[in-house]
mmCIF file of C-alpha atoms in Angstrom:
data_model
loop_
_atom_site.group_PDB
_atom_site.id
_atom_site.type_symbol
_atom_site.label_atom_id
_atom_site.label_comp_id
_atom_site.label_asym_id
_atom_site.label_seq_id
_atom_site.Cartn_x
_atom_site.Cartn_y
_atom_site.Cartn_z
ATOM 1 C CA UNK Y 1 -34.033 147.568 27.750
ATOM 2 C CA UNK Y 2 -37.607 146.297 27.596
ATOM 3 C CA UNK Y 3 -38.685 147.921 30.862
ATOM 4 C CA UNK Y 4 -41.815 149.580 29.534
ATOM 5 C CA UNK Y 5 -41.073 152.739 31.517
ATOM 6 C CA UNK Y 6 -39.635 153.447 34.935
ATOM 7 C CA UNK Y 7 -39.206 150.535 37.314
ATOM 8 C CA UNK Y 8 -40.014 152.660 40.330
ATOM 9 C CA UNK Y 9 -43.274 154.214 41.350
ATOM 10 C CA UNK Y 10 -45.487 155.779 43.974
ATOM 11 C CA UNK Y 11 -49.215 155.391 44.469
ATOM 12 C CA UNK Y 12 -51.864 157.849 45.664
ATOM 13 C CA UNK Y 13 -51.553 156.511 49.239
ATOM 14 C CA UNK Y 14 -47.899 157.597 49.316
ATOM 15 C CA UNK Y 15 -46.411 154.103 49.033
ATOM 16 C CA UNK Y 16 -43.150 154.046 47.052
ATOM 17 C CA UNK Y 17 -41.625 150.938 45.449
ATOM 18 C CA UNK Y 18 -38.102 151.121 44.038
ATOM 19 C CA UNK Y 19 -36.448 148.206 42.245
ATOM 20 C CA UNK Y 20 -32.778 147.244 41.962
ATOM 21 C CA UNK Y 21 -31.152 144.170 40.467
ATOM 22 C CA UNK Y 22 -30.301 141.720 43.240
ATOM 23 C CA UNK Y 23 -26.975 140.655 41.767
ATOM 24 C CA UNK Y 24 -27.635 136.926 41.468
ATOM 25 C CA UNK Y 25 -27.592 134.945 38.235
ATOM 26 C CA UNK Y 26 -30.339 132.509 39.305
ATOM 27 C CA UNK Y 27 -33.416 132.236 37.123
ATOM 28 C CA UNK Y 28 -36.584 130.411 37.982
ATOM 29 C CA UNK Y 29 -40.331 130.253 37.788
ATOM 30 C CA UNK Y 30 -41.919 133.460 38.933
ATOM 31 C CA UNK Y 31 -43.139 136.857 37.859
ATOM 32 C CA UNK Y 32 -41.295 139.731 36.229
ATOM 33 C CA UNK Y 33 -40.322 142.411 38.734
ATOM 34 C CA UNK Y 34 -42.180 144.970 36.606
ATOM 35 C CA UNK Y 35 -45.460 143.136 37.205
ATOM 36 C CA UNK Y 36 -44.662 142.629 40.873
ATOM 37 C CA UNK Y 37 -43.907 146.321 41.454
ATOM 38 C CA UNK Y 38 -47.095 147.347 39.652
ATOM 39 C CA UNK Y 39 -49.122 144.816 41.691
ATOM 40 C CA UNK Y 40 -47.713 146.149 44.966
ATOM 41 C CA UNK Y 41 -48.471 149.749 44.008
ATOM 42 C CA UNK Y 42 -52.008 148.844 42.897
ATOM 43 C CA UNK Y 43 -52.935 146.772 45.960
ATOM 44 C CA UNK Y 44 -50.930 148.081 48.932
ATOM 45 C CA UNK Y 45 -51.035 151.310 50.947
ATOM 46 C CA UNK Y 46 -48.384 150.761 53.632
ATOM 47 C CA UNK Y 47 -44.922 149.240 53.904
ATOM 48 C CA UNK Y 48 -46.206 146.333 56.021
ATOM 49 C CA UNK Y 49 -48.712 145.361 53.298
ATOM 50 C CA UNK Y 50 -46.068 145.672 50.576
ATOM 51 C CA UNK Y 51 -43.593 143.506 52.511
ATOM 52 C CA UNK Y 52 -46.245 140.806 53.003
ATOM 53 C CA UNK Y 53 -47.058 140.838 49.265
ATOM 54 C CA UNK Y 54 -43.393 140.774 48.190
ATOM 55 C CA UNK Y 55 -42.631 137.862 50.517
ATOM 56 C CA UNK Y 56 -45.361 135.691 49.007
ATOM 57 C CA UNK Y 57 -44.934 136.442 45.249
ATOM 58 C CA UNK Y 58 -42.413 134.280 43.374
ATOM 59 C CA UNK Y 59 -39.894 136.221 41.268
ATOM 60 C CA UNK Y 60 -38.153 135.044 38.081
ATOM 61 C CA UNK Y 61 -34.817 136.816 38.700
ATOM 62 C CA UNK Y 62 -32.857 138.112 41.678
ATOM 63 C CA UNK Y 63 -34.320 141.528 42.622
ATOM 64 C CA UNK Y 64 -34.438 143.951 45.549
ATOM 65 C CA UNK Y 65 -37.512 146.082 46.177
ATOM 66 C CA UNK Y 66 -37.272 148.985 48.601
ATOM 67 C CA UNK Y 67 -40.586 150.310 49.884
ATOM 68 C CA UNK Y 68 -41.309 153.537 51.752
ATOM 69 C CA UNK Y 69 -44.557 155.125 52.858
ATOM 70 C CA UNK Y 70 -45.554 158.594 53.991
ATOM 71 C CA UNK Y 71 -45.284 157.599 57.663
ATOM 72 C CA UNK Y 72 -41.531 157.117 57.126
ATOM 73 C CA UNK Y 73 -41.692 153.329 57.411
ATOM 74 C CA UNK Y 74 -39.269 151.596 55.033
ATOM 75 C CA UNK Y 75 -37.926 148.149 54.196
ATOM 76 C CA UNK Y 76 -35.998 146.367 51.472
ATOM 77 C CA UNK Y 77 -37.194 142.946 50.381
ATOM 78 C CA UNK Y 78 -34.501 140.822 48.733
ATOM 79 C CA UNK Y 79 -36.110 138.310 46.392
ATOM 80 C CA UNK Y 80 -34.562 135.400 44.469
ATOM 81 C CA UNK Y 81 -36.107 132.483 42.577
ATOM 82 C CA UNK Y 82 -36.840 129.496 44.789
ATOM 83 C CA UNK Y 83 -35.552 131.180 47.969
ATOM 84 C CA UNK Y 84 -37.556 132.733 50.794
ATOM 85 C CA UNK Y 85 -37.426 136.524 50.588
ATOM 86 C CA UNK Y 86 -35.460 138.365 53.253
ATOM 87 C CA UNK Y 87 -36.369 141.760 54.684
ATOM 88 C CA UNK Y 88 -33.937 144.459 55.782
ATOM 89 C CA UNK Y 89 -34.468 147.817 57.439
ATOM 90 C CA UNK Y 90 -31.163 149.211 56.144
ATOM 91 C CA UNK Y 91 -32.169 152.562 54.605
ATOM 92 C CA UNK Y 92 -30.220 152.021 51.348
ATOM 93 C CA UNK Y 93 -29.927 149.235 48.812
ATOM 94 C CA UNK Y 94 -27.544 148.456 45.957
ATOM 95 C CA UNK Y 95 -27.195 145.595 43.469
ATOM 96 C CA UNK Y 96 -26.477 142.725 45.849
ATOM 97 C CA UNK Y 97 -28.107 140.755 48.633
ATOM 98 C CA UNK Y 98 -26.916 139.712 52.074
ATOM 99 C CA UNK Y 99 -25.271 137.500 53.181
ATOM 100 C CA UNK Y 100 -22.368 137.994 50.786
ATOM 101 C CA UNK Y 101 -20.321 135.060 49.562
ATOM 102 C CA UNK Y 102 -16.776 136.277 50.275
ATOM 103 C CA UNK Y 103 -15.353 133.732 47.815
ATOM 104 C CA UNK Y 104 -17.466 135.066 44.932
ATOM 105 C CA UNK Y 105 -16.577 138.762 45.183
ATOM 106 C CA UNK Y 106 -16.543 139.946 41.584
ATOM 107 C CA UNK Y 107 -15.731 143.449 40.309
ATOM 108 C CA UNK Y 108 -19.492 144.104 39.923
ATOM 109 C CA UNK Y 109 -20.156 142.994 43.514
ATOM 110 C CA UNK Y 110 -17.280 145.139 44.792
ATOM 111 C CA UNK Y 111 -18.754 148.195 43.022
ATOM 112 C CA UNK Y 112 -22.197 147.426 44.486
ATOM 113 C CA UNK Y 113 -20.766 147.145 48.005
ATOM 114 C CA UNK Y 114 -18.888 150.435 47.461
ATOM 115 C CA UNK Y 115 -22.075 152.199 46.260
ATOM 116 C CA UNK Y 116 -24.093 150.948 49.237
ATOM 117 C CA UNK Y 117 -21.410 152.124 51.677
ATOM 118 C CA UNK Y 118 -21.270 155.528 49.935
ATOM 119 C CA UNK Y 119 -25.060 155.874 50.137
ATOM 120 C CA UNK Y 120 -25.012 155.063 53.863
ATOM 121 C CA UNK Y 121 -22.255 157.649 54.448
ATOM 122 C CA UNK Y 122 -24.195 160.243 52.436
ATOM 123 C CA UNK Y 123 -27.346 159.619 54.476
ATOM 124 C CA UNK Y 124 -25.421 159.991 57.712
ATOM 125 C CA UNK Y 125 -23.535 163.146 56.739
ATOM 126 C CA UNK Y 126 -25.696 165.163 54.337
ATOM 127 C CA UNK Y 127 -26.696 168.513 55.821
ATOM 128 C CA UNK Y 128 -29.665 168.958 53.475
ATOM 129 C CA UNK Y 129 -31.867 167.159 50.981
ATOM 130 C CA UNK Y 130 -30.123 169.032 48.143
ATOM 131 C CA UNK Y 131 -26.700 167.881 49.376
ATOM 132 C CA UNK Y 132 -27.897 164.286 49.609
ATOM 133 C CA UNK Y 133 -29.410 164.440 46.115
ATOM 134 C CA UNK Y 134 -26.165 165.831 44.675
ATOM 135 C CA UNK Y 135 -24.304 162.820 46.093
ATOM 136 C CA UNK Y 136 -26.432 160.526 43.928
ATOM 137 C CA UNK Y 137 -25.367 162.398 40.777
ATOM 138 C CA UNK Y 138 -21.640 161.847 41.416
ATOM 139 C CA UNK Y 139 -19.430 158.732 41.481
ATOM 140 C CA UNK Y 140 -19.528 156.162 42.912
ATOM 141 C CA UNK Y 141 -23.340 156.400 43.166
ATOM 142 C CA UNK Y 142 -23.720 157.775 39.640
ATOM 143 C CA UNK Y 143 -22.154 155.159 37.375
ATOM 144 C CA UNK Y 144 -20.763 155.698 33.865
ATOM 145 C CA UNK Y 145 -19.831 151.996 33.603
ATOM 146 C CA UNK Y 146 -21.208 150.418 30.416
ATOM 147 C CA UNK Y 147 -21.939 147.186 32.321
ATOM 148 C CA UNK Y 148 -24.087 148.917 34.940
ATOM 149 C CA UNK Y 149 -24.782 152.577 34.145
ATOM 150 C CA UNK Y 150 -27.043 154.816 36.179
ATOM 151 C CA UNK Y 151 -30.119 155.420 34.029
ATOM 152 C CA UNK Y 152 -31.741 158.016 36.306
ATOM 153 C CA UNK Y 153 -32.109 158.903 39.964
ATOM 154 C CA UNK Y 154 -35.500 159.365 41.610
ATOM 155 C CA UNK Y 155 -36.227 161.423 44.718
ATOM 156 C CA UNK Y 156 -39.574 160.442 46.206
ATOM 157 C CA UNK Y 157 -41.427 162.624 48.674
ATOM 158 C CA UNK Y 158 -44.431 160.494 49.696
ATOM 159 C CA UNK Y 159 -45.903 163.033 52.126
ATOM 160 C CA UNK Y 160 -45.978 165.635 49.333
ATOM 161 C CA UNK Y 161 -46.994 163.111 46.631
ATOM 162 C CA UNK Y 162 -44.092 164.222 44.417
ATOM 163 C CA UNK Y 163 -41.154 162.614 42.658
ATOM 164 C CA UNK Y 164 -38.158 164.233 40.979
ATOM 165 C CA UNK Y 165 -36.477 162.239 38.217
ATOM 166 C CA UNK Y 166 -32.882 163.403 37.967
ATOM 167 C CA UNK Y 167 -30.170 163.295 35.358
ATOM 168 C CA UNK Y 168 -27.031 165.444 35.465
ATOM 169 C CA UNK Y 169 -28.257 168.883 34.393
ATOM 170 C CA UNK Y 170 -31.962 167.996 34.212
ATOM 171 C CA UNK Y 171 -34.839 167.468 36.675
ATOM 172 C CA UNK Y 172 -38.363 166.327 35.799
ATOM 173 C CA UNK Y 173 -40.877 166.692 38.646
ATOM 174 C CA UNK Y 174 -44.242 164.929 38.788
ATOM 175 C CA UNK Y 175 -47.022 165.130 41.350
ATOM 176 C CA UNK Y 176 -49.829 162.675 41.997
ATOM 177 C CA UNK Y 177 -53.073 164.391 41.052
ATOM 178 C CA UNK Y 178 -51.449 166.793 38.590
ATOM 179 C CA UNK Y 179 -49.408 164.698 36.154
ATOM 180 C CA UNK Y 180 -47.689 166.781 33.500
ATOM 181 C CA UNK Y 181 -47.042 164.906 30.225
ATOM 182 C CA UNK Y 182 -43.570 165.420 28.867
ATOM 183 C CA UNK Y 183 -40.485 163.741 27.591
ATOM 184 C CA UNK Y 184 -36.778 164.046 28.019
ATOM 185 C CA UNK Y 185 -33.985 162.365 26.077
ATOM 186 C CA UNK Y 186 -30.693 162.211 27.943
ATOM 187 C CA UNK Y 187 -27.388 161.903 26.100
ATOM 188 C CA UNK Y 188 -25.339 159.483 28.173
ATOM 189 C CA UNK Y 189 -22.318 160.042 25.958
ATOM 190 C CA UNK Y 190 -19.486 157.568 25.905
ATOM 191 C CA UNK Y 191 -19.730 155.014 28.711
ATOM 192 C CA UNK Y 192 -16.630 153.507 30.294
ATOM 193 C CA UNK Y 193 -15.931 149.892 29.410
#
């Protein structure tokens, strides 16, 4: 995919921006989410600033952007072409936007709803950060579906200025102020069709 690198990021102020596909097929005039995420990370320091920016920038495709800062503030901005952005304080996000059209529940939407519910349960029940992280490397949160595979999982720690990029069996940690160049090639094996 022509992503040009990771879609997520964190800036030196401890603002995190994480992108997920919004689930809609609409296309319109607007910016690529890659440019929008980079703009937010270059110009904003807090969740409130990021939300204001995301609400005013037109997007070309349906996207969700979850933002978090080192104070613990968080929000998800659901963006679609030609529609006013909506903001949620639900602490997890998957590949759909509310409100759901009950008539148009597809297999992909059902899987997205299932993943969001699983993430909410994991947040509520995990006894530790390690236990929560492990949940994201197992189904249904870790997907082996060829239509929508999990590429990687990121664990951001804004107060510590660190991020762990996770794949089953491999962790790559980076820290703002002491970036360590490196590469990793993950073998995704045979994906389910």
